[in-house]
Amino acid sequence: MGKIISFDYIRTISIILIILAHCCFGMNGMYFLGQFFANTFNIIFLALSAFLLGLSWQKHNCPEYKISFITKRLRKLSNSYYTFIVIMFIFLAYTGYNNTIKDWLMHIFFLPWFDKLPGFGHLWFITMIVICYIGIFVVSRLPCKLLTNVKRGGIILLLVSIVTQMIIGRMGLPNYILVYLLLYIYAFLNAERILNFIDRIPLKSSMISGTVIIIAAILLFYFNLLNEYTSKWCGIISALAVFTIFVKLFKNSAKNAIVEYISTISFELYLVHHVFCFGKYSLYQIIPNPILGTIAIFTISIILAALLHYISNSIKNTITNIGQKNSVPAK
């Protein structure tokens, strides 16, 4: 399917605000804003993947995915991810961290959520997206008519999510892992219907209601009125509001070279930025001024993301060329 320009704008803004969220965690008095940005824009970043895959799936008459779908998605994901984790482990070893075989295996098999390393806890997203890929692979092969009605499916999703969130939380696992999976599947199955539904909402109405929801969410985080469970649902609701506004605002946007490039390297930006934002390796320890520190984090992150993107693609192209040469029969 063709490129959706509005999604480039949404992805670019989302990654910028995800980085800003983690910057807020490293600033005094800004933790609440970081919570709002992180809980809202991580969901939007995840949802964009679901919508794009869902639109493609529906365009091709909802085929049953084969295992090659999983392997193709993992190859695409691992292109930059594997390059990054090699650099990450070298960095950790250089700074005195004792990397174990378990650490290597957990990260190689896309399970960093369950083996968080200092400065790299954000890699939970890798585990989550792989779980989501497996989820839509399964549902593509099942009759899921209950969820393919936007309103009815939404109600079922809400009820199931609340129950499973409490059950999984008591098992000691991240309580939102299945909630995010169900949201991803719902967006995947109903991508076109949801976007059409958003399209019918007047811009003025979405702006007014969305602004109220955003302000309410920020205040809830500011006054620390949310717990582990409700903070995720607050993020989901604010993500829906923000996503609706963005879809309508950028619907007829023209291509922009800068936006397109940031969107292209957004995954690499996600990988590289976190270590500089807070914790042991935070740049704020070197540059205490929050404005200058934040500018430094964004600058370094963009440079490193561009390099990671270039190196990963170079490795990929080299491997592809070697494979093509070896597959050419001898004369």
mmCIF file of C-alpha atoms in Angstrom:
data_model
loop_
_atom_site.group_PDB
_atom_site.id
_atom_site.type_symbol
_atom_site.label_atom_id
_atom_site.label_comp_id
_atom_site.label_asym_id
_atom_site.label_seq_id
_atom_site.Cartn_x
_atom_site.Cartn_y
_atom_site.Cartn_z
ATOM 1 C CA MET A 1 0.000 0.000 0.000
ATOM 2 C CA GLY A 2 1.076 3.588 -0.560
ATOM 3 C CA LYS A 3 2.811 5.704 2.055
ATOM 4 C CA ILE A 4 0.455 7.555 4.417
ATOM 5 C CA ILE A 5 2.021 10.995 4.781
ATOM 6 C CA SER A 6 -0.019 11.934 7.857
ATOM 7 C CA PHE A 7 1.450 8.936 9.685
ATOM 8 C CA ASP A 8 4.951 10.330 9.080
ATOM 9 C CA TYR A 9 3.944 13.483 10.944
ATOM 10 C CA ILE A 10 2.333 11.502 13.770
ATOM 11 C CA ARG A 11 5.326 9.164 14.086
ATOM 12 C CA THR A 12 7.767 12.098 14.103
ATOM 13 C CA ILE A 13 5.882 13.993 16.806
ATOM 14 C CA SER A 14 5.444 10.796 18.826
ATOM 15 C CA ILE A 15 9.145 9.913 18.872
ATOM 16 C CA ILE A 16 10.076 13.492 19.773
ATOM 17 C CA LEU A 17 7.684 13.443 22.721
ATOM 18 C CA ILE A 18 8.807 9.955 23.802
ATOM 19 C CA ILE A 19 12.365 11.288 23.986
ATOM 20 C CA LEU A 20 11.094 14.358 25.833
ATOM 21 C CA ALA A 21 9.228 12.068 28.246
ATOM 22 C CA HIS A 22 12.454 10.335 29.206
ATOM 23 C CA CYS A 23 14.205 13.702 29.443
ATOM 24 C CA CYS A 24 11.523 14.797 31.921
ATOM 25 C CA PHE A 25 12.394 11.785 34.109
ATOM 26 C CA GLY A 26 15.892 13.256 34.404
ATOM 27 C CA MET A 27 14.705 16.770 35.350
ATOM 28 C CA ASN A 28 13.665 17.933 38.788
ATOM 29 C CA GLY A 29 9.909 18.454 39.117
ATOM 30 C CA MET A 30 9.031 17.177 35.636
ATOM 31 C CA TYR A 31 8.394 13.514 36.363
ATOM 32 C CA PHE A 32 4.611 13.922 36.050
ATOM 33 C CA LEU A 33 4.947 15.334 32.537
ATOM 34 C CA GLY A 34 7.247 12.485 31.594
ATOM 35 C CA GLN A 35 4.597 10.031 32.789
ATOM 36 C CA PHE A 36 1.970 11.711 30.628
ATOM 37 C CA PHE A 37 4.143 11.783 27.504
ATOM 38 C CA ALA A 38 5.417 8.210 27.964
ATOM 39 C CA ASN A 39 2.022 6.642 28.683
ATOM 40 C CA THR A 40 0.423 8.517 25.778
ATOM 41 C CA PHE A 41 2.943 8.483 22.958
ATOM 42 C CA ASN A 42 4.340 4.979 23.422
ATOM 43 C CA ILE A 43 0.800 3.776 22.712
ATOM 44 C CA ILE A 44 0.516 5.969 19.619
ATOM 45 C CA PHE A 45 3.935 4.728 18.412
ATOM 46 C CA LEU A 46 2.674 1.154 18.854
ATOM 47 C CA ALA A 47 -0.722 1.890 17.307
ATOM 48 C CA LEU A 48 0.802 3.245 14.087
ATOM 49 C CA SER A 49 2.321 -0.173 13.460
ATOM 50 C CA ALA A 50 -1.058 -1.852 14.039
ATOM 51 C CA PHE A 51 -2.873 0.516 11.687
ATOM 52 C CA LEU A 52 -0.342 0.170 8.881
ATOM 53 C CA LEU A 53 -0.326 -3.626 9.069
ATOM 54 C CA GLY A 54 -4.106 -3.694 9.409
ATOM 55 C CA LEU A 55 -4.698 -1.488 6.368
ATOM 56 C CA SER A 56 -2.361 -3.663 4.289
ATOM 57 C CA TRP A 57 -4.060 -6.843 5.560
ATOM 58 C CA GLN A 58 -7.529 -5.538 4.697
ATOM 59 C CA LYS A 59 -6.377 -4.320 1.297
ATOM 60 C CA HIS A 60 -5.283 -7.886 0.485
ATOM 61 C CA ASN A 61 -8.667 -9.342 1.544
ATOM 62 C CA CYS A 62 -7.639 -10.395 5.051
ATOM 63 C CA PRO A 63 -5.438 -13.413 4.216
ATOM 64 C CA GLU A 64 -4.373 -16.006 6.743
ATOM 65 C CA TYR A 65 -0.797 -15.150 7.624
ATOM 66 C CA LYS A 66 1.853 -17.822 7.234
ATOM 67 C CA ILE A 67 4.861 -18.197 9.520
ATOM 68 C CA SER A 68 6.837 -16.234 6.920
ATOM 69 C CA PHE A 69 4.971 -13.131 8.159
ATOM 70 C CA ILE A 70 6.627 -13.509 11.570
ATOM 71 C CA THR A 71 10.083 -14.160 10.121
ATOM 72 C CA LYS A 72 9.771 -11.185 7.771
ATOM 73 C CA ARG A 73 8.765 -8.835 10.621
ATOM 74 C CA LEU A 74 11.574 -10.136 12.846
ATOM 75 C CA ARG A 75 14.140 -9.656 10.075
ATOM 76 C CA LYS A 76 13.003 -6.077 9.607
ATOM 77 C CA LEU A 77 13.071 -5.440 13.359
ATOM 78 C CA SER A 78 16.451 -7.098 13.907
ATOM 79 C CA ASN A 79 18.189 -5.060 11.209
ATOM 80 C CA SER A 80 18.833 -2.098 13.518
ATOM 81 C CA TYR A 81 18.068 -3.837 16.802
ATOM 82 C CA TYR A 82 20.864 -6.427 16.611
ATOM 83 C CA THR A 83 23.394 -3.798 15.579
ATOM 84 C CA PHE A 84 22.262 -1.691 18.508
ATOM 85 C CA ILE A 85 22.488 -4.419 21.162
ATOM 86 C CA VAL A 86 26.035 -5.315 20.109
ATOM 87 C CA ILE A 87 27.012 -1.665 20.614
ATOM 88 C CA MET A 88 24.990 -1.588 23.849
ATOM 89 C CA PHE A 89 26.801 -4.592 25.337
ATOM 90 C CA ILE A 90 30.189 -3.137 24.362
ATOM 91 C CA PHE A 91 29.193 0.143 26.033
ATOM 92 C CA LEU A 92 28.010 -1.620 29.204
ATOM 93 C CA ALA A 93 31.201 -3.718 29.400
ATOM 94 C CA TYR A 94 33.323 -0.579 28.954
ATOM 95 C CA THR A 95 31.466 1.159 31.805
ATOM 96 C CA GLY A 96 31.981 -1.770 34.157
ATOM 97 C CA TYR A 97 28.780 -3.774 33.803
ATOM 98 C CA ASN A 98 29.236 -7.555 33.827
ATOM 99 C CA ASN A 99 27.289 -8.807 30.794
ATOM 100 C CA THR A 100 26.087 -12.387 31.242
ATOM 101 C CA ILE A 101 25.143 -15.082 28.744
ATOM 102 C CA LYS A 102 21.574 -14.721 30.004
ATOM 103 C CA ASP A 103 21.619 -11.004 29.113
ATOM 104 C CA TRP A 104 22.803 -11.794 25.599
ATOM 105 C CA LEU A 105 20.272 -14.576 25.043
ATOM 106 C CA MET A 106 17.328 -12.592 26.420
ATOM 107 C CA HIS A 107 18.114 -9.678 24.119
ATOM 108 C CA ILE A 108 18.900 -11.809 21.059
ATOM 109 C CA PHE A 109 15.537 -13.566 21.422
ATOM 110 C CA PHE A 110 13.651 -10.245 21.759
ATOM 111 C CA LEU A 111 12.985 -10.572 25.497
ATOM 112 C CA PRO A 112 14.668 -7.461 26.995
ATOM 113 C CA TRP A 113 11.441 -6.611 28.876
ATOM 114 C CA PHE A 114 12.295 -9.446 31.266
ATOM 115 C CA ASP A 115 16.005 -8.611 31.502
ATOM 116 C CA LYS A 116 16.250 -4.836 31.900
ATOM 117 C CA LEU A 117 19.798 -3.500 31.865
ATOM 118 C CA PRO A 118 20.923 -0.158 33.396
ATOM 119 C CA GLY A 119 20.025 2.672 31.051
ATOM 120 C CA PHE A 120 18.149 0.437 28.617
ATOM 121 C CA GLY A 121 14.820 -0.339 30.272
ATOM 122 C CA HIS A 122 12.981 1.171 27.308
ATOM 123 C CA LEU A 123 13.694 -1.987 25.293
ATOM 124 C CA TRP A 124 10.486 -3.455 26.767
ATOM 125 C CA PHE A 125 8.999 -2.098 23.545
ATOM 126 C CA ILE A 126 10.904 -4.714 21.505
ATOM 127 C CA THR A 127 9.304 -7.563 23.437
ATOM 128 C CA MET A 128 5.904 -5.896 23.173
ATOM 129 C CA ILE A 129 6.005 -5.421 19.408
ATOM 130 C CA VAL A 130 7.127 -9.038 18.857
ATOM 131 C CA ILE A 131 4.237 -10.257 21.039
ATOM 132 C CA CYS A 132 1.911 -8.089 18.935
ATOM 133 C CA TYR A 133 3.243 -9.588 15.693
ATOM 134 C CA ILE A 134 2.568 -13.068 17.052
ATOM 135 C CA GLY A 135 -0.895 -11.935 18.179
ATOM 136 C CA ILE A 136 -1.999 -10.703 14.762
ATOM 137 C CA PHE A 137 -0.485 -13.780 13.122
ATOM 138 C CA VAL A 138 -2.794 -15.883 15.309
ATOM 139 C CA VAL A 139 -5.947 -13.765 14.851
ATOM 140 C CA SER A 140 -5.454 -13.642 11.074
ATOM 141 C CA ARG A 141 -6.097 -17.391 11.145
ATOM 142 C CA LEU A 142 -9.154 -17.225 13.423
ATOM 143 C CA PRO A 143 -12.765 -16.045 12.960
ATOM 144 C CA CYS A 144 -12.661 -12.745 14.878
ATOM 145 C CA LYS A 145 -16.007 -11.229 13.855
ATOM 146 C CA LEU A 146 -16.764 -10.225 17.445
ATOM 147 C CA LEU A 147 -13.949 -7.685 17.327
ATOM 148 C CA THR A 148 -14.525 -6.403 13.792
ATOM 149 C CA ASN A 149 -17.388 -4.165 14.864
ATOM 150 C CA VAL A 150 -15.874 -0.929 16.169
ATOM 151 C CA LYS A 151 -18.389 -0.319 18.996
ATOM 152 C CA ARG A 152 -19.121 -3.931 19.997
ATOM 153 C CA GLY A 153 -15.463 -4.916 19.696
ATOM 154 C CA GLY A 154 -14.450 -1.890 21.757
ATOM 155 C CA ILE A 155 -16.772 -2.885 24.621
ATOM 156 C CA ILE A 156 -15.545 -6.500 24.568
ATOM 157 C CA LEU A 157 -11.946 -5.277 24.458
ATOM 158 C CA LEU A 158 -12.511 -2.971 27.436
ATOM 159 C CA LEU A 159 -14.048 -5.679 29.614
ATOM 160 C CA VAL A 160 -11.476 -8.337 28.745
ATOM 161 C CA SER A 161 -8.586 -5.882 29.195
ATOM 162 C CA ILE A 162 -9.654 -4.786 32.677
ATOM 163 C CA VAL A 163 -10.005 -8.378 33.889
ATOM 164 C CA THR A 164 -6.768 -9.624 32.336
ATOM 165 C CA GLN A 165 -4.834 -6.602 33.570
ATOM 166 C CA MET A 166 -5.691 -7.474 37.182
ATOM 167 C CA ILE A 167 -4.951 -11.187 36.696
ATOM 168 C CA ILE A 168 -1.584 -10.658 34.985
ATOM 169 C CA GLY A 169 -0.575 -8.029 37.552
ATOM 170 C CA ARG A 170 -1.088 -10.546 40.356
ATOM 171 C CA MET A 171 1.124 -13.037 38.494
ATOM 172 C CA GLY A 172 4.049 -10.622 38.808
ATOM 173 C CA LEU A 173 4.154 -9.828 35.081
ATOM 174 C CA PRO A 174 3.795 -6.313 33.594
ATOM 175 C CA ASN A 175 0.060 -5.746 34.105
ATOM 176 C CA TYR A 176 -0.411 -3.918 30.805
ATOM 177 C CA ILE A 177 1.231 -6.488 28.523
ATOM 178 C CA LEU A 178 -2.078 -8.105 27.469
ATOM 179 C CA VAL A 179 -3.933 -4.771 27.436
ATOM 180 C CA TYR A 180 -1.516 -3.398 24.846
ATOM 181 C CA LEU A 181 -1.701 -6.653 22.883
ATOM 182 C CA LEU A 182 -5.507 -6.547 22.758
ATOM 183 C CA LEU A 183 -5.474 -2.884 21.723
ATOM 184 C CA TYR A 184 -2.973 -3.705 18.979
ATOM 185 C CA ILE A 185 -5.122 -6.574 17.685
ATOM 186 C CA TYR A 186 -8.262 -4.412 17.807
ATOM 187 C CA ALA A 187 -6.555 -1.619 15.833
ATOM 188 C CA PHE A 188 -5.183 -4.171 13.353
ATOM 189 C CA LEU A 189 -8.583 -5.800 12.714
ATOM 190 C CA ASN A 190 -10.452 -2.483 12.479
ATOM 191 C CA ALA A 191 -7.821 -0.155 11.014
ATOM 192 C CA GLU A 192 -9.892 1.132 8.109
ATOM 193 C CA ARG A 193 -13.124 1.314 10.136
ATOM 194 C CA ILE A 194 -11.466 3.265 12.962
ATOM 195 C CA LEU A 195 -9.851 5.756 10.579
ATOM 196 C CA ASN A 196 -13.185 6.226 8.775
ATOM 197 C CA PHE A 197 -14.895 6.744 12.141
ATOM 198 C CA ILE A 198 -12.295 9.379 13.096
ATOM 199 C CA ASP A 199 -12.774 11.028 9.709
ATOM 200 C CA ARG A 200 -16.464 11.582 10.490
ATOM 201 C CA ILE A 201 -15.734 13.408 13.749
ATOM 202 C CA PRO A 202 -15.770 17.220 13.262
ATOM 203 C CA LEU A 203 -12.344 18.768 13.798
ATOM 204 C CA LYS A 204 -13.723 21.309 16.261
ATOM 205 C CA SER A 205 -15.311 18.591 18.389
ATOM 206 C CA SER A 206 -12.150 16.484 18.433
ATOM 207 C CA MET A 207 -10.050 19.537 19.362
ATOM 208 C CA ILE A 208 -12.307 20.606 22.235
ATOM 209 C CA SER A 209 -12.867 17.136 23.699
ATOM 210 C CA GLY A 210 -9.239 16.149 23.103
ATOM 211 C CA THR A 211 -7.907 19.267 24.854
ATOM 212 C CA VAL A 212 -10.118 18.590 27.884
ATOM 213 C CA ILE A 213 -8.897 14.968 28.053
ATOM 214 C CA ILE A 214 -5.238 15.981 27.701
ATOM 215 C CA ILE A 215 -5.455 18.637 30.429
ATOM 216 C CA ALA A 216 -7.329 16.232 32.728
ATOM 217 C CA ALA A 217 -4.694 13.524 32.149
ATOM 218 C CA ILE A 218 -1.796 15.890 32.897
ATOM 219 C CA LEU A 219 -3.496 17.041 36.110
ATOM 220 C CA LEU A 220 -4.087 13.449 37.204
ATOM 221 C CA PHE A 221 -0.397 12.699 36.768
ATOM 222 C CA TYR A 222 0.621 16.002 38.383
ATOM 223 C CA PHE A 223 -1.383 15.380 41.554
ATOM 224 C CA ASN A 224 -0.286 11.712 41.618
ATOM 225 C CA LEU A 225 -3.883 10.448 41.591
ATOM 226 C CA LEU A 226 -3.159 7.380 39.452
ATOM 227 C CA ASN A 227 -1.857 3.969 40.389
ATOM 228 C CA GLU A 228 -0.081 1.295 38.344
ATOM 229 C CA TYR A 229 -3.344 0.198 36.710
ATOM 230 C CA THR A 230 -5.164 3.486 36.147
ATOM 231 C CA SER A 231 -2.086 5.273 34.779
ATOM 232 C CA LYS A 232 -2.089 2.925 31.773
ATOM 233 C CA TRP A 233 -5.776 3.542 31.092
ATOM 234 C CA CYS A 234 -5.271 7.285 31.438
ATOM 235 C CA GLY A 235 -2.510 6.994 28.842
ATOM 236 C CA ILE A 236 -4.757 4.942 26.544
ATOM 237 C CA ILE A 237 -7.581 7.496 26.722
ATOM 238 C CA SER A 238 -5.258 10.457 26.152
ATOM 239 C CA ALA A 239 -3.576 8.544 23.282
ATOM 240 C CA LEU A 240 -6.969 8.079 21.608
ATOM 241 C CA ALA A 241 -7.684 11.787 21.980
ATOM 242 C CA VAL A 242 -4.284 12.883 20.680
ATOM 243 C CA PHE A 243 -4.286 10.362 17.823
ATOM 244 C CA THR A 244 -7.752 11.552 16.702
ATOM 245 C CA ILE A 245 -6.590 15.166 16.660
ATOM 246 C CA PHE A 246 -3.381 14.336 14.800
ATOM 247 C CA VAL A 247 -5.135 12.229 12.142
ATOM 248 C CA LYS A 248 -7.461 15.117 11.382
ATOM 249 C CA LEU A 249 -4.823 17.860 11.546
ATOM 250 C CA PHE A 250 -2.331 16.103 9.254
ATOM 251 C CA LYS A 251 -4.834 14.480 6.895
ATOM 252 C CA ASN A 252 -3.974 16.693 3.921
ATOM 253 C CA SER A 253 -0.377 17.517 4.858
ATOM 254 C CA ALA A 254 2.230 17.762 2.137
ATOM 255 C CA LYS A 255 5.443 15.759 2.178
ATOM 256 C CA ASN A 256 8.206 17.328 4.226
ATOM 257 C CA ALA A 257 11.789 16.123 3.883
ATOM 258 C CA ILE A 258 12.704 16.667 7.536
ATOM 259 C CA VAL A 259 9.539 15.009 8.843
ATOM 260 C CA GLU A 260 10.017 12.090 6.457
ATOM 261 C CA TYR A 261 13.628 11.565 7.553
ATOM 262 C CA ILE A 262 12.867 11.720 11.288
ATOM 263 C CA SER A 263 10.020 9.266 10.661
ATOM 264 C CA THR A 264 12.414 6.976 8.771
ATOM 265 C CA ILE A 265 14.938 6.874 11.631
ATOM 266 C CA SER A 266 12.300 6.953 14.400
ATOM 267 C CA PHE A 267 12.983 3.356 15.445
ATOM 268 C CA GLU A 268 16.709 4.038 15.696
ATOM 269 C CA LEU A 269 15.946 7.214 17.669
ATOM 270 C CA TYR A 270 13.891 5.120 20.055
ATOM 271 C CA LEU A 271 16.783 2.692 20.513
ATOM 272 C CA VAL A 272 19.608 5.167 21.135
ATOM 273 C CA HIS A 273 18.158 8.053 23.168
ATOM 274 C CA HIS A 274 17.137 6.494 26.488
ATOM 275 C CA VAL A 275 20.551 5.952 28.040
ATOM 276 C CA PHE A 276 21.321 9.698 27.916
ATOM 277 C CA CYS A 277 18.087 10.886 29.531
ATOM 278 C CA PHE A 278 18.197 9.723 33.143
ATOM 279 C CA GLY A 279 19.965 7.331 35.462
ATOM 280 C CA LYS A 280 23.643 6.457 35.696
ATOM 281 C CA TYR A 281 24.613 7.709 32.232
ATOM 282 C CA SER A 282 22.372 10.784 32.048
ATOM 283 C CA LEU A 283 23.788 13.814 30.246
ATOM 284 C CA TYR A 284 22.070 16.014 32.826
ATOM 285 C CA GLN A 285 24.863 15.009 35.209
ATOM 286 C CA ILE A 286 27.314 16.693 32.833
ATOM 287 C CA ILE A 287 25.008 19.499 31.641
ATOM 288 C CA PRO A 288 22.771 20.406 34.610
ATOM 289 C CA ASN A 289 20.947 23.165 32.728
ATOM 290 C CA PRO A 290 17.695 21.429 31.634
ATOM 291 C CA ILE A 291 17.352 23.326 28.352
ATOM 292 C CA LEU A 292 20.954 22.843 27.249
ATOM 293 C CA GLY A 293 20.927 19.249 28.486
ATOM 294 C CA THR A 294 17.775 18.464 26.515
ATOM 295 C CA ILE A 295 19.193 20.074 23.362
ATOM 296 C CA ALA A 296 22.351 17.974 23.793
ATOM 297 C CA ILE A 297 20.324 14.767 24.223
ATOM 298 C CA PHE A 298 18.270 15.429 21.086
ATOM 299 C CA THR A 299 21.369 16.376 19.069
ATOM 300 C CA ILE A 300 23.370 13.307 20.106
ATOM 301 C CA SER A 301 20.344 11.031 19.653
ATOM 302 C CA ILE A 302 19.695 12.230 16.097
ATOM 303 C CA ILE A 303 23.374 11.848 15.132
ATOM 304 C CA LEU A 304 23.634 8.354 16.647
ATOM 305 C CA ALA A 305 20.278 7.284 15.169
ATOM 306 C CA ALA A 306 21.389 8.406 11.701
ATOM 307 C CA LEU A 307 24.660 6.487 12.103
ATOM 308 C CA LEU A 308 22.865 3.382 13.386
ATOM 309 C CA HIS A 309 20.437 3.542 10.465
ATOM 310 C CA TYR A 310 23.305 3.883 7.985
ATOM 311 C CA ILE A 311 25.448 1.113 9.526
ATOM 312 C CA SER A 312 22.501 -1.287 9.842
ATOM 313 C CA ASN A 313 21.449 -0.764 6.229
ATOM 314 C CA SER A 314 25.061 -1.153 5.062
ATOM 315 C CA ILE A 315 25.342 -4.480 6.894
ATOM 316 C CA LYS A 316 21.979 -5.584 5.496
ATOM 317 C CA ASN A 317 22.951 -4.646 1.920
ATOM 318 C CA THR A 318 26.328 -6.373 2.241
ATOM 319 C CA ILE A 319 24.713 -9.599 3.482
ATOM 320 C CA THR A 320 22.094 -9.398 0.712
ATOM 321 C CA ASN A 321 24.766 -8.903 -1.977
ATOM 322 C CA ILE A 322 26.818 -11.831 -0.660
ATOM 323 C CA GLY A 323 23.701 -14.009 -0.662
ATOM 324 C CA GLN A 324 22.861 -13.040 -4.245
ATOM 325 C CA LYS A 325 26.415 -13.763 -5.438
ATOM 326 C CA ASN A 326 26.416 -17.161 -3.761
ATOM 327 C CA SER A 327 23.030 -18.009 -5.289
ATOM 328 C CA VAL A 328 24.236 -17.352 -8.842
ATOM 329 C CA PRO A 329 24.970 -20.745 -10.457
ATOM 330 C CA ALA A 330 28.498 -21.270 -11.761
ATOM 331 C CA LYS A 331 28.888 -21.261 -15.531
#
